[in-house]
N, C-alpha and C. Protein backbone atom coordinates (compact mmCIF):
# COMPACT_ATOMS: atom_id res chain seq x y z
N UNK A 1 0.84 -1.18 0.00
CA UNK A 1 0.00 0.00 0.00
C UNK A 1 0.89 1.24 0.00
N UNK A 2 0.60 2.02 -1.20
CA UNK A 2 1.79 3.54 -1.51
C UNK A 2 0.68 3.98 -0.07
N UNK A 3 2.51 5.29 0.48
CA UNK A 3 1.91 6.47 1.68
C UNK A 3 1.24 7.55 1.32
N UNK A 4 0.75 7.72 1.12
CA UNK A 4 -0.09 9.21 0.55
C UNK A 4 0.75 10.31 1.38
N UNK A 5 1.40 11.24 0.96
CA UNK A 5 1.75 12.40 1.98
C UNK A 5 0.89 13.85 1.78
N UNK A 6 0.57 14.32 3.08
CA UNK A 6 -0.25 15.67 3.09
C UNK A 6 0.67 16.71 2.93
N UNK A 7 2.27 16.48 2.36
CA UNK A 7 3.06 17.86 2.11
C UNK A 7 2.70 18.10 0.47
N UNK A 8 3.24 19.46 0.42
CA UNK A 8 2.68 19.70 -1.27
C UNK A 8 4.08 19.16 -1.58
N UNK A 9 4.01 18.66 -3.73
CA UNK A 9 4.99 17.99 -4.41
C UNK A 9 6.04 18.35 -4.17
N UNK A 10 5.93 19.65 -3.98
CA UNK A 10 8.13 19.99 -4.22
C UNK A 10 8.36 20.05 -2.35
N UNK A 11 7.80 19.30 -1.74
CA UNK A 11 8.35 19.68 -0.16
C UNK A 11 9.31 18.61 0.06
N UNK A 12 9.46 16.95 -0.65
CA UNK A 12 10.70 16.34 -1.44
C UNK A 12 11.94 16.30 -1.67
N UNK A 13 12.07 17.58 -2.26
CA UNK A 13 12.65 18.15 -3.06
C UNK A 13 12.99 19.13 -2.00
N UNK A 14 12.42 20.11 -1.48
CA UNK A 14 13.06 21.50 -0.72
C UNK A 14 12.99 20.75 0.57
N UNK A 15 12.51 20.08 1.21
CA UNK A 15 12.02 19.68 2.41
C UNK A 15 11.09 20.71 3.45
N UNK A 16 10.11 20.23 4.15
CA UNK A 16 8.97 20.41 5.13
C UNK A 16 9.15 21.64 5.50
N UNK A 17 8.02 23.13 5.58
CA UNK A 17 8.01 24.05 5.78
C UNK A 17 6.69 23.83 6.67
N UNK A 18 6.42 24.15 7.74
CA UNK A 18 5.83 24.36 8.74
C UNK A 18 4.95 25.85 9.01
N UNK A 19 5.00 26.36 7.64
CA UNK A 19 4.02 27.77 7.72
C UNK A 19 2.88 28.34 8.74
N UNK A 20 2.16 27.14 9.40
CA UNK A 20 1.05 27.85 10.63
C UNK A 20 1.93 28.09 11.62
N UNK A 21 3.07 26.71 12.04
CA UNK A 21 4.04 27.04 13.22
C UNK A 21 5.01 28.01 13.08
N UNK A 22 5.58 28.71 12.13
CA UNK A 22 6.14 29.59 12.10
C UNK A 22 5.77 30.50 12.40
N UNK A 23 4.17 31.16 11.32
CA UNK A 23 3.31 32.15 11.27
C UNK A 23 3.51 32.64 13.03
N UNK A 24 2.47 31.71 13.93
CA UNK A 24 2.00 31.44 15.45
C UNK A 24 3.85 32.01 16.07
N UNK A 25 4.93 31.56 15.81
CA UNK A 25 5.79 32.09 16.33
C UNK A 25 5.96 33.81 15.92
N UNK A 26 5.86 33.84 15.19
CA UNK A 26 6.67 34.93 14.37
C UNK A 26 5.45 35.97 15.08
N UNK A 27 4.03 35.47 14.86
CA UNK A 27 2.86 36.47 15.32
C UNK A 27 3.96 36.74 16.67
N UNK A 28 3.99 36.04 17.38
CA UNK A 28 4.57 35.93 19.08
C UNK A 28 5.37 37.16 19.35
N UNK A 29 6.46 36.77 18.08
CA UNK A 29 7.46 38.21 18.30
C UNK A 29 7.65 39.41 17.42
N UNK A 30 6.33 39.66 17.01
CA UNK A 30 6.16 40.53 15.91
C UNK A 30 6.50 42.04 16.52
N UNK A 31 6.13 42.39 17.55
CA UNK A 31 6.75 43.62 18.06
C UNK A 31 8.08 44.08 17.87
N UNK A 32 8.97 42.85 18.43
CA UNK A 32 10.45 42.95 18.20
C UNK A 32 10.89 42.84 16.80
N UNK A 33 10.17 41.66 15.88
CA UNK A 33 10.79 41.75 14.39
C UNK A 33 10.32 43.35 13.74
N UNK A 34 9.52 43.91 14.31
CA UNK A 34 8.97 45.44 13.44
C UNK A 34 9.94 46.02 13.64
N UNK A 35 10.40 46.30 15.10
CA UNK A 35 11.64 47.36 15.04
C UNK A 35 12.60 46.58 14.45
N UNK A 36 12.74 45.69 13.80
CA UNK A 36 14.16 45.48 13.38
C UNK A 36 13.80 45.71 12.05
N UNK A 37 12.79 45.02 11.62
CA UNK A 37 12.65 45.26 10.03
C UNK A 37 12.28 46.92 9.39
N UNK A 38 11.35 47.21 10.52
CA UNK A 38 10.86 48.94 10.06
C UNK A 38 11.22 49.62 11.41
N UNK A 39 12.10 50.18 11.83
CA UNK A 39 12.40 50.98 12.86
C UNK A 39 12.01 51.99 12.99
N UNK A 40 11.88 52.56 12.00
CA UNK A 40 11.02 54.32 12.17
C UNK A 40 9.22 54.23 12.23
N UNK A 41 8.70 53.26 12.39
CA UNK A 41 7.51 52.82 12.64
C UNK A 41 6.93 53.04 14.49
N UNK A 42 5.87 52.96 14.68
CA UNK A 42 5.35 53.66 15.71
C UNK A 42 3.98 52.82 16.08
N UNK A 43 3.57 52.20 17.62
CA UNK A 43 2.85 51.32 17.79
C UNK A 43 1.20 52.40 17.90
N UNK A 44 0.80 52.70 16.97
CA UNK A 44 -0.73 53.75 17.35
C UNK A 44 -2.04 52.52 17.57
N UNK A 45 -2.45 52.25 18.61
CA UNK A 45 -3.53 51.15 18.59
C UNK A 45 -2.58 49.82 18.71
N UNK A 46 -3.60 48.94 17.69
CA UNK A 46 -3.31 47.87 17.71
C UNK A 46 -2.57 47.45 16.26
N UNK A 47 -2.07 48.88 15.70
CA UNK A 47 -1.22 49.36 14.41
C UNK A 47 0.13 49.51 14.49
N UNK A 48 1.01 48.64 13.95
CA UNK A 48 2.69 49.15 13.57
C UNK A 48 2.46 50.45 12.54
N UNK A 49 2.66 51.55 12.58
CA UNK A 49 2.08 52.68 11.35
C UNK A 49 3.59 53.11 10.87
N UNK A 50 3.70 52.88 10.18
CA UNK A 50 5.51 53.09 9.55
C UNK A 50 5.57 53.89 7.84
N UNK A 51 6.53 54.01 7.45
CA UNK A 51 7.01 54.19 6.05
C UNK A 51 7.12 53.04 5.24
N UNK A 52 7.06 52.63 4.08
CA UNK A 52 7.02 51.51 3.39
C UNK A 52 8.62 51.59 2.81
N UNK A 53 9.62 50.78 2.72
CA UNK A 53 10.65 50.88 2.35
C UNK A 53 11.36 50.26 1.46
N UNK A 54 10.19 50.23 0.33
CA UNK A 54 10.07 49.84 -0.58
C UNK A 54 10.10 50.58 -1.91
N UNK A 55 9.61 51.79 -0.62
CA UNK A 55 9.28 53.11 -2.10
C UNK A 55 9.34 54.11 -1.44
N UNK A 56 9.46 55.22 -2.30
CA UNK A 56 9.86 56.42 -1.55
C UNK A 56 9.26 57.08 -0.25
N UNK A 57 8.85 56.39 0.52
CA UNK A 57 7.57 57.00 1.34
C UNK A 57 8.69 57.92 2.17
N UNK A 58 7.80 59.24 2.39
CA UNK A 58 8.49 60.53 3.29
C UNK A 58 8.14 60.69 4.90
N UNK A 59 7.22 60.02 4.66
CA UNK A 59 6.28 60.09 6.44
C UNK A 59 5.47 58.63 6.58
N UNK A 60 5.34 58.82 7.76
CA UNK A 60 5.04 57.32 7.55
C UNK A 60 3.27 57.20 8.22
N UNK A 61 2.04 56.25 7.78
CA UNK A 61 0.92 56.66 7.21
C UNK A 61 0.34 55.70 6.90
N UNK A 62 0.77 55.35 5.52
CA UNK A 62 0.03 54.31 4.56
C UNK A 62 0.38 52.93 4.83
N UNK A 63 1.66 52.56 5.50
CA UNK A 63 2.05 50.97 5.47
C UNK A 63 1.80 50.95 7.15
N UNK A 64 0.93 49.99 7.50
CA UNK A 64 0.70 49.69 8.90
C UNK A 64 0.47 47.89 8.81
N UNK A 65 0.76 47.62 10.19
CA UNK A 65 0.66 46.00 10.24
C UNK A 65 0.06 45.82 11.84
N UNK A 66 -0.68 44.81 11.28
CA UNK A 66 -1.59 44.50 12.57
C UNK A 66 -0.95 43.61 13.76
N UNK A 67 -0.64 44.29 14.72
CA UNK A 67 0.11 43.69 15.53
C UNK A 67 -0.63 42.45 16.37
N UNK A 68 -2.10 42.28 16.17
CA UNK A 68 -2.68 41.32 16.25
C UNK A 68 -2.80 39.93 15.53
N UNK A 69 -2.65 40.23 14.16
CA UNK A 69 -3.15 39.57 12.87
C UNK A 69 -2.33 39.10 12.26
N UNK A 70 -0.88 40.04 12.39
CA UNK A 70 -0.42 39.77 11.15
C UNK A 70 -0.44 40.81 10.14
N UNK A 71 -1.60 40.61 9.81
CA UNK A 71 -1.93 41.64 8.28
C UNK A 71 -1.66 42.91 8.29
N UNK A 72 -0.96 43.04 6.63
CA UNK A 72 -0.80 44.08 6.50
C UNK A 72 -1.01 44.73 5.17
N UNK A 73 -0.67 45.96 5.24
CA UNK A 73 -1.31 46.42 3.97
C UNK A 73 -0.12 48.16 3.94
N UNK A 74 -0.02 48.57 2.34
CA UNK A 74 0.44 49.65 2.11
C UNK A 74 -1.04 50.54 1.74
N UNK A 75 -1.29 50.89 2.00
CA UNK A 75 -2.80 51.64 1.20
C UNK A 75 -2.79 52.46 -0.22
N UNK A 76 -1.21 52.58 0.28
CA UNK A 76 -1.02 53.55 -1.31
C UNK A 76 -0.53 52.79 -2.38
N UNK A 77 -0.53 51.26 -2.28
CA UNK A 77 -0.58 50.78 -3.60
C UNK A 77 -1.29 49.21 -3.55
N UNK A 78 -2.00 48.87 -3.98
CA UNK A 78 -3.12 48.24 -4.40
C UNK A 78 -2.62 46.81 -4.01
N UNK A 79 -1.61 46.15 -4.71
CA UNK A 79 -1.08 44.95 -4.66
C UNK A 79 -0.10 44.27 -3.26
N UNK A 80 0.74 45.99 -2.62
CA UNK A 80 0.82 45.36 -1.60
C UNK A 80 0.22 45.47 -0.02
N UNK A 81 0.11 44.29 0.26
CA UNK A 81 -0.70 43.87 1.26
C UNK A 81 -0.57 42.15 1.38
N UNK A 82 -1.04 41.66 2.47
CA UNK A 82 -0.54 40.34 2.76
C UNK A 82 -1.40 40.03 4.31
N UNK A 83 -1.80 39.09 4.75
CA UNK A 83 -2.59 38.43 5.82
C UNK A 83 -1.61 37.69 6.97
N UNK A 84 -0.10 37.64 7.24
CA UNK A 84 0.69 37.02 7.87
C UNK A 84 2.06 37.70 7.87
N UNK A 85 2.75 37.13 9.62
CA UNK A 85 4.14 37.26 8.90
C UNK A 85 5.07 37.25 7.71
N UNK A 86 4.61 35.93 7.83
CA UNK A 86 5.73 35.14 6.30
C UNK A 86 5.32 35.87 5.25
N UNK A 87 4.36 36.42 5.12
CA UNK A 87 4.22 37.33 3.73
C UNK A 87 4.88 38.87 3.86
N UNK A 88 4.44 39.09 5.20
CA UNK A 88 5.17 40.28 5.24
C UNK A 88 6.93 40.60 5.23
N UNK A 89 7.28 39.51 5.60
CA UNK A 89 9.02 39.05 5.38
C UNK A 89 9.58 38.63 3.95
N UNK A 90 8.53 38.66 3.58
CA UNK A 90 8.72 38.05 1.95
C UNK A 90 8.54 39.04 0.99
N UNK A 91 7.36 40.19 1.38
CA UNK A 91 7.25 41.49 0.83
C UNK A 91 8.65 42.35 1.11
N UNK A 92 8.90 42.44 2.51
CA UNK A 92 10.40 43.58 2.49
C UNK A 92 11.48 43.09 1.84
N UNK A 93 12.09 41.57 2.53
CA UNK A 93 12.73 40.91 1.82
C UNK A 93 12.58 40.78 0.24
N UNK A 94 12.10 40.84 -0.40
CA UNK A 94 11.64 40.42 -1.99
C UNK A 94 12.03 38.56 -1.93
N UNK A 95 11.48 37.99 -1.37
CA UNK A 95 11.71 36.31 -1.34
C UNK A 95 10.19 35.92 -1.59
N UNK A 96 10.97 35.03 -1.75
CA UNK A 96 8.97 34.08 -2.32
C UNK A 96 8.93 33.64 -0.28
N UNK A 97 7.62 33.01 -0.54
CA UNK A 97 6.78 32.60 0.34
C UNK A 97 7.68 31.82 1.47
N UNK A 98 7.95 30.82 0.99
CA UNK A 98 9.20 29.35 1.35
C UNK A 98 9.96 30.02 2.09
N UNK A 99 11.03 30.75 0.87
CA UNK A 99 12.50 31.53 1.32
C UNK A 99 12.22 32.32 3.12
N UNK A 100 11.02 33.40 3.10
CA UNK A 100 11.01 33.59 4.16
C UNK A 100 10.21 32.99 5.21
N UNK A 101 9.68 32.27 4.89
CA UNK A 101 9.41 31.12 6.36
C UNK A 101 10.69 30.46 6.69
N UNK A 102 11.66 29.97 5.72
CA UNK A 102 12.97 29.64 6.11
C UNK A 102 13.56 30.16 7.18
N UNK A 103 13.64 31.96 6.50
CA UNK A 103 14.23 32.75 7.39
C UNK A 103 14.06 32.53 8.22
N UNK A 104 12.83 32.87 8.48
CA UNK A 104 11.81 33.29 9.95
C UNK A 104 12.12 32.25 10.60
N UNK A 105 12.22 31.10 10.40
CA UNK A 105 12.60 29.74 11.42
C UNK A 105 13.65 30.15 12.20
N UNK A 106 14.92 30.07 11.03
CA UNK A 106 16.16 30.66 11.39
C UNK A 106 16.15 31.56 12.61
N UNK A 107 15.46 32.53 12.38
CA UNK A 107 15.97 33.73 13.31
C UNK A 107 15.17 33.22 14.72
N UNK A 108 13.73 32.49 14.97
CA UNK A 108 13.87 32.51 15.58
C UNK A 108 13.67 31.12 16.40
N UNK A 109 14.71 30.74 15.63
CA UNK A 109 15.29 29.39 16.58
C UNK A 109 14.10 27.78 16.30
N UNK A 110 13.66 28.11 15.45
CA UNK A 110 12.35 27.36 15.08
C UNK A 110 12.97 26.15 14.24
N UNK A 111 12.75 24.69 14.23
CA UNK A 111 12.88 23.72 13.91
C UNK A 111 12.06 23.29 12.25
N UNK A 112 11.04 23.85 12.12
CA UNK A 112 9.82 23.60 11.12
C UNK A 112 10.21 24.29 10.26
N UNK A 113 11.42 25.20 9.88
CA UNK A 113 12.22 25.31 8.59
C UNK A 113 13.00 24.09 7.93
N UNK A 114 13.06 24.17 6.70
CA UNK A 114 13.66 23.19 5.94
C UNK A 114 15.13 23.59 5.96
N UNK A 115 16.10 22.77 5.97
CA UNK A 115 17.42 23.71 5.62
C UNK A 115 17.98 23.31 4.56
């Protein structure tokens, strides 16, 4: 009897990414990864409210991240925005999806990265 596996095809090949357990960590220390990733950002509410540094932003406004959620969003441009860490590490970074859940393991000490 073949094993059926619940990883997607290329996880084989790259090996096992653990995306909810990362996400659940990374949510954990999202305060501390903001100041490292966006430092000139500012906690208003339950809002990281920063500059996008991606693009020229002068004040910071339009790129906020939900220090609850995850999610985030630039308002001043349409496409970016994202529902999680790993997307949001993947947006600053410019890495696909994978690459920064990798990271994110990495940094913080997390096992459920592939290496």
């Amino acid at each position: 009897m073949a094993h059926k596996s619940h990883l997607r095809p290329d996880s084989a090949r790259t090996g096992a990414i653990d995306f909810q357990t990362i996400n659940r960590a990374a949510l954990g220390a999202l305060p501390a990864l903001l100041m490292r990733w966006l430092p000139d950002g500012k906690k208003q509410g339950h809002e990281w409210v920063c500059r996008n540094p991606r693009r020229g932003d002068r004040k910071p406004g339009s790129f906020s991240v939900n220090l609850n959620t995850g999610r985030w969003a630039d308002f001043a441009e349409a496409d970016a925005r994202g529902g999680d860490v790993i997307s949001l590490a993947a947006y600053l970074g410019r890495l696909s999806q994978f690459e920064a859940a990798r990271e994110l393991a990495k940094m913080l000490g997390l096992k459920g990265g592939a290496e």
